[in-house]
Coordinates of C-alpha atoms in Angstrom, one line a residue:
M2 CA 215.4 159.1 146.7
S3 CA 213.8 162.6 146.0
E4 CA 211.3 165.0 147.2
A5 CA 210.0 167.9 145.5
T6 CA 210.9 171.1 146.3
V7 CA 209.8 174.2 143.9
G8 CA 211.3 178.2 143.8
A9 CA 209.5 180.9 145.2
Q10 CA 206.5 182.2 143.0
H11 CA 205.2 185.8 143.1
G12 CA 202.1 186.3 145.7
V13 CA 202.8 182.9 147.4
A14 CA 205.0 182.6 150.6
R15 CA 208.4 180.4 149.7
R16 CA 207.9 178.6 152.5
G17 CA 204.3 177.6 151.2
F18 CA 205.9 176.2 148.1
L19 CA 208.2 174.4 149.9
A20 CA 205.8 172.4 152.4
G21 CA 203.3 172.2 149.1
A22 CA 205.4 170.6 147.2
A23 CA 207.5 168.4 149.4
A24 CA 206.4 164.8 148.3
V25 CA 208.4 161.5 148.9
T26 CA 208.7 159.6 145.7
G27 CA 211.5 157.4 146.4
T28 CA 213.1 155.9 149.5
A29 CA 215.8 157.6 151.9
L30 CA 219.5 156.0 152.7
V31 CA 217.6 154.7 155.8
S32 CA 214.7 153.3 156.6
T33 CA 213.7 155.0 159.2
A34 CA 213.5 158.3 157.7
S35 CA 209.8 157.5 157.0
V36 CA 207.7 160.5 158.1
G37 CA 206.3 162.7 155.2
T38 CA 208.2 165.4 154.2
A39 CA 205.4 167.8 153.8
R40 CA 204.7 167.7 157.6
A41 CA 208.6 167.7 157.9
V42 CA 209.2 171.2 156.2
G43 CA 206.3 172.9 158.5
A44 CA 202.7 171.7 159.1
K45 CA 201.1 175.0 159.6
A46 CA 202.9 176.4 156.4
E47 CA 200.0 177.9 154.1
V48 CA 200.3 175.3 151.5
G49 CA 200.6 171.8 152.9
A50 CA 199.7 168.0 152.8
G51 CA 196.3 168.5 154.5
T52 CA 194.6 171.9 152.4
G53 CA 193.6 169.3 149.5
P54 CA 195.3 168.4 146.1
L55 CA 197.7 171.3 144.9
A56 CA 199.1 171.0 141.7
F57 CA 201.9 172.7 139.6
T58 CA 201.0 173.7 136.6
H59 CA 203.2 175.0 133.7
V60 CA 206.4 174.3 134.9
T61 CA 209.9 172.8 133.8
V62 CA 210.4 170.0 135.8
I63 CA 213.9 167.9 136.4
D64 CA 213.6 164.8 137.6
G65 CA 216.8 163.9 138.9
S66 CA 217.3 161.1 136.4
G67 CA 219.6 162.4 134.1
A68 CA 216.7 162.8 131.6
P69 CA 216.3 166.5 129.8
P70 CA 214.3 169.1 131.6
A71 CA 210.5 168.8 130.9
P72 CA 208.4 171.9 130.1
D73 CA 205.2 173.2 130.8
M74 CA 204.4 169.7 132.9
T75 CA 202.1 169.8 135.7
V76 CA 202.7 167.7 139.2
V77 CA 200.0 167.5 141.7
V78 CA 200.6 166.4 145.2
E79 CA 197.7 165.1 147.5
G80 CA 198.5 164.0 150.8
G81 CA 201.8 165.0 150.8
R82 CA 202.8 162.8 147.8
I83 CA 203.0 163.1 144.3
T84 CA 200.1 161.6 142.8
A85 CA 200.4 163.1 139.0
V86 CA 203.0 164.3 136.5
A87 CA 202.2 164.7 133.1
P88 CA 202.3 167.7 130.5
S89 CA 200.4 170.6 131.2
A90 CA 197.6 170.0 128.0
R91 CA 196.6 166.6 128.7
I92 CA 196.2 166.6 132.1
R93 CA 192.6 167.4 134.2
L94 CA 192.5 168.9 137.8
R95 CA 189.9 167.8 139.4
P96 CA 187.5 170.2 141.4
G97 CA 188.6 171.2 144.2
T98 CA 192.4 171.1 143.3
R99 CA 194.7 174.1 143.8
A100 CA 196.3 175.0 141.0
V101 CA 199.4 177.4 141.1
D102 CA 201.2 178.7 137.6
L103 CA 204.8 178.0 137.6
T104 CA 205.4 179.3 134.3
G105 CA 209.0 180.2 134.0
K106 CA 209.9 178.3 137.2
Y107 CA 211.7 175.0 137.3
L108 CA 210.5 171.7 140.1
M109 CA 212.9 169.0 140.8
P110 CA 213.7 166.6 143.7
G111 CA 214.6 168.1 146.8
L112 CA 218.1 167.1 148.1
I113 CA 219.2 164.6 150.8
E114 CA 222.1 165.8 152.8
A115 CA 223.6 162.0 153.4
H116 CA 226.2 163.3 156.1
T117 CA 225.9 166.5 158.1
H118 CA 226.8 168.2 160.9
S119 CA 224.6 171.0 162.2
D120 CA 225.8 173.3 164.3
G121 CA 224.4 176.9 164.8
P122 CA 221.4 179.1 165.8
E123 CA 217.9 177.4 165.5
T124 CA 216.8 180.4 163.7
V125 CA 219.1 180.0 161.0
V126 CA 220.5 176.4 160.5
P127 CA 216.9 174.2 159.9
A128 CA 215.6 176.6 157.8
L129 CA 218.7 176.9 156.0
Y130 CA 218.5 173.2 154.4
A131 CA 214.7 173.9 153.7
L132 CA 215.1 177.3 151.9
T133 CA 217.9 175.8 149.6
G134 CA 216.3 172.8 148.5
V135 CA 217.5 170.4 151.2
T136 CA 214.3 168.5 152.5
T137 CA 216.1 165.5 154.5
V138 CA 219.2 165.5 156.4
R139 CA 221.0 162.2 157.9
E140 CA 222.7 164.0 161.4
M141 CA 225.7 162.0 161.6
R142 CA 226.5 162.9 165.5
G143 CA 222.9 163.3 167.1
E144 CA 222.7 166.1 170.2
P145 CA 219.8 166.5 172.1
V146 CA 219.5 170.1 170.1
H147 CA 218.5 167.7 166.7
H148 CA 215.9 166.0 168.5
E149 CA 214.4 169.3 169.8
W150 CA 214.6 170.7 166.3
R151 CA 213.0 167.4 164.8
R152 CA 210.3 167.7 167.5
K153 CA 209.3 171.2 166.6
I154 CA 209.7 171.3 162.8
R155 CA 207.0 167.9 163.6
S156 CA 204.5 170.1 164.8
G157 CA 204.8 173.0 162.9
E158 CA 206.8 175.3 165.2
L159 CA 209.9 175.2 163.1
L160 CA 210.5 175.1 159.2
G161 CA 213.2 172.3 158.3
P162 CA 213.5 169.1 156.8
R163 CA 212.9 165.6 157.6
W164 CA 215.9 164.8 160.5
V165 CA 217.4 161.6 160.5
I166 CA 219.3 161.6 164.0
G167 CA 222.3 159.2 164.8
S168 CA 223.8 158.7 167.7
P169 CA 226.5 160.0 169.6
I170 CA 229.7 158.8 168.1
V171 CA 230.5 155.3 169.9
D172 CA 234.3 154.5 169.4
G173 CA 237.0 152.7 171.5
T174 CA 238.8 153.7 173.9
P175 CA 240.8 156.2 173.9
S176 CA 238.5 157.6 171.3
L177 CA 239.6 159.9 168.6
W178 CA 237.4 162.3 170.0
A179 CA 238.3 164.2 173.6
S180 CA 235.8 165.5 175.8
D181 CA 236.1 169.2 174.4
V182 CA 233.9 168.8 171.3
G183 CA 230.7 167.1 173.0
P184 CA 229.8 163.5 174.4
T185 CA 231.5 160.8 172.9
I186 CA 230.7 157.0 173.6
E187 CA 233.8 155.0 174.7
V188 CA 233.2 151.2 174.5
A189 CA 236.4 149.2 175.9
D190 CA 234.3 145.6 175.1
A191 CA 231.9 143.9 173.8
A192 CA 229.5 144.6 177.3
E193 CA 230.1 148.2 177.3
A194 CA 229.4 148.2 173.6
R195 CA 226.1 146.6 173.7
R196 CA 224.8 148.7 176.8
A197 CA 226.2 151.7 174.4
V198 CA 223.1 150.6 171.7
R199 CA 220.7 150.0 174.2
R200 CA 221.0 153.4 175.5
V201 CA 221.2 154.8 172.2
K202 CA 217.6 153.6 171.3
R203 CA 216.2 154.9 174.6
E204 CA 217.7 158.3 173.9
G205 CA 215.7 157.9 170.4
A206 CA 218.6 157.5 168.1
D207 CA 217.7 156.3 164.1
F208 CA 221.1 154.7 163.8
V209 CA 224.3 153.5 165.6
K210 CA 227.4 155.9 164.6
V211 CA 230.4 153.6 164.9
Y212 CA 233.6 154.8 164.5
S213 CA 237.4 154.3 163.8
R214 CA 238.9 153.0 167.5
L215 CA 236.4 150.4 167.9
S216 CA 238.2 147.2 168.6
R217 CA 236.7 143.9 166.4
E218 CA 235.5 143.0 169.5
S219 CA 233.3 146.3 169.9
Y220 CA 232.3 146.5 166.5
F221 CA 230.6 143.3 166.3
A222 CA 229.1 143.4 169.8
I223 CA 227.8 146.5 168.3
A224 CA 226.3 144.8 165.1
D225 CA 225.1 142.0 166.7
E226 CA 222.9 144.7 169.1
A227 CA 222.1 146.8 166.9
R228 CA 220.0 144.0 165.0
R229 CA 218.7 142.6 167.7
Q230 CA 217.3 146.1 169.2
G231 CA 216.1 147.0 165.2
L232 CA 218.7 149.9 164.7
P233 CA 220.6 150.4 161.5
H234 CA 224.4 150.7 162.4
L235 CA 226.9 152.7 160.4
G236 CA 229.6 155.4 160.2
H237 CA 233.3 154.3 160.3
C238 CA 234.6 151.2 159.1
P239 CA 237.0 150.7 161.9
D240 CA 240.6 150.4 161.5
T241 CA 240.7 146.8 162.9
V242 CA 237.6 145.7 160.8
R243 CA 238.0 144.6 156.8
I244 CA 235.3 146.5 154.5
T245 CA 233.5 143.0 153.4
E246 CA 233.7 142.0 157.4
A247 CA 231.9 145.3 158.2
S248 CA 229.4 144.5 155.0
A249 CA 228.8 140.7 156.2
A250 CA 228.0 142.8 159.6
G251 CA 224.9 145.0 158.2
H252 CA 226.8 147.9 158.2
R253 CA 224.1 150.1 156.2
T254 CA 226.6 153.3 154.8
I255 CA 230.1 153.1 155.2
E256 CA 231.2 156.9 155.5
H257 CA 234.4 158.1 153.7
L258 CA 236.5 156.6 151.6
H259 CA 239.9 155.5 153.8
A260 CA 238.5 151.8 154.1
L261 CA 238.3 151.2 150.4
L262 CA 241.5 152.5 150.2
L263 CA 242.8 149.5 151.8
A264 CA 239.7 146.8 151.0
T265 CA 241.4 147.3 147.4
S266 CA 245.0 147.0 148.1
R267 CA 246.7 143.8 147.4
H268 CA 248.9 144.7 150.3
E269 CA 246.1 145.1 152.7
K270 CA 247.1 142.2 155.3
E271 CA 250.3 144.0 156.1
I272 CA 248.8 147.1 156.3
R273 CA 246.4 146.2 158.7
R274 CA 249.2 144.7 161.1
L275 CA 250.8 148.3 161.2
L276 CA 247.1 149.6 162.0
D277 CA 247.2 147.8 164.7
A278 CA 250.4 149.6 166.5
V279 CA 248.7 152.8 165.8
R280 CA 248.1 154.8 169.2
I281 CA 246.1 157.3 170.4
D282 CA 247.5 159.2 173.8
P283 CA 244.3 158.8 176.3
K284 CA 245.9 161.5 178.3
D285 CA 245.4 164.0 175.3
P286 CA 243.0 166.7 176.2
S287 CA 242.6 168.0 172.3
S288 CA 240.3 166.0 170.0
L289 CA 242.1 168.4 167.1
S290 CA 245.7 166.8 168.6
R291 CA 244.2 163.5 168.8
Y292 CA 243.1 163.5 165.2
H293 CA 246.2 164.6 163.9
S294 CA 248.1 162.3 165.6
W295 CA 246.2 159.7 164.2
F296 CA 246.2 161.2 160.6
Q297 CA 249.5 161.4 160.9
Q298 CA 250.1 157.3 161.6
V299 CA 247.1 156.5 159.1
H300 CA 248.1 158.5 156.3
P301 CA 251.1 156.7 155.2
L302 CA 249.5 153.4 155.2
E303 CA 246.7 154.7 153.0
W304 CA 249.3 156.1 150.3
R305 CA 251.2 152.7 150.4
A306 CA 247.6 151.0 150.1
V307 CA 246.8 153.4 147.0
Q308 CA 250.4 152.7 145.2
A309 CA 249.1 149.1 145.4
T310 CA 245.3 149.2 144.3
T311 CA 243.8 146.7 142.2
V312 CA 241.2 147.8 140.1
A313 CA 237.6 148.6 141.7
C314 CA 234.2 148.7 140.3
R315 CA 230.9 149.8 141.2
T316 CA 228.0 147.0 141.4
P317 CA 224.9 149.0 140.4
S318 CA 222.6 146.7 141.7
S319 CA 224.0 147.1 145.7
G320 CA 225.7 150.4 145.7
V321 CA 228.7 148.6 146.8
W322 CA 232.2 149.2 145.9
R323 CA 234.0 145.7 145.4
P324 CA 237.7 144.9 144.2
T325 CA 238.1 142.9 141.4
G326 CA 240.6 140.3 140.5
P327 CA 241.9 137.2 142.6
R328 CA 241.3 138.8 146.0
S329 CA 237.6 139.5 145.2
S330 CA 235.2 138.9 147.6
P331 CA 231.8 138.0 146.2
R332 CA 230.3 138.9 149.2
S333 CA 230.3 142.9 148.7
A334 CA 229.0 142.7 145.6
C335 CA 225.6 141.1 147.3
T336 CA 225.2 143.1 150.7
A337 CA 223.1 146.0 150.7
H338 CA 225.5 148.9 151.9
W339 CA 226.7 152.3 150.7
N340 CA 229.8 154.3 150.4
C341 CA 229.2 157.7 151.1
P342 CA 232.5 159.2 150.1
T343 CA 231.6 163.0 151.4
T344 CA 234.2 165.2 150.3
F345 CA 237.2 164.1 148.6
R346 CA 239.5 165.8 146.7
L347 CA 242.7 165.5 144.8
S348 CA 245.4 168.1 144.9
P349 CA 245.5 169.6 141.0
R350 CA 249.4 168.5 141.7
T351 CA 249.0 164.8 142.5
G352 CA 249.9 162.4 140.4
S353 CA 250.6 158.5 140.8
T354 CA 253.9 158.8 142.4
S355 CA 253.5 162.0 144.6
P356 CA 254.5 161.5 148.4
P357 CA 251.7 161.7 151.0
G358 CA 252.3 165.2 152.1
R359 CA 250.5 166.0 148.9
W360 CA 247.4 164.1 148.6
R361 CA 244.8 166.0 150.0
A362 CA 241.7 163.8 151.1
G363 CA 239.2 165.9 152.5
R364 CA 237.1 163.9 155.6
T365 CA 234.5 165.0 158.1
S366 CA 233.4 162.6 160.9

């Protein structure tokens, strides 16, 4: 999953390098990310996909596969795609190819920010992604401003990455998010859940962002309606849904690792019962307060899950983590979903017997 980007070269604008070198050589995390990145990083850049073949010569290539850096290589880009990668001494450039000598420079795949919540000035945020080598972003809580940025990027008015934009958060009622942080779609039953999916499709979302407090009825209605509408659904695995059930329902990516903690616990059934008793005050006007309340109720249960964890392994063919042992479900090994862990760290003091208060798990929404 990569788009090529290069560092600035004397005499040629950095924006031109980003535009000209951006080329799709793999697939993004979601199928909706199919627009050529050379267009996405600025169609009006001085070096772009529409200006004929472009060759980056004598450059050291880091291909992202784990292979050692390859020195003195030439990379040819045509029509926004990489068409040749070979040692400079062995490649012949056809007439009309623009050559840019990158001796002493490096070329690597563009980075994908797979879970982001972009906020800030238009003159800073989109360009900052591209100029730091991020050529694709997956916006996990889409707002009108993100669609406007994408429109401008595609038309060449704005420098920025390819933007894959999710729906507003679709959560149960009451949601973990109050109205103080922007729009959230709350659904109470299957009918409302299906209407929410149809709504976000009309609004141009690339996927449905599901959340933690959805009821089982609402979640499975979203999964079914999203399939009918041709939209992926992804996001949090709801508290009421097992990770294997979400996988079987077509949940494209599961954000964060807390669902995995339960899926690998020997006490999942008991912990699920306790999760059913978690409550959020619908009258609380503060998202921070709601989230704090939820964390305070859920963290001790997660800690209990961690203390009784079975061995987990990664399935190379699907990118799915699945428990092994007598509780294992073969479905989790063959369904095509991924876990996006986002930020996760343990305190240096944390040990196997540390209390929940000393466990630090970083999460975003």
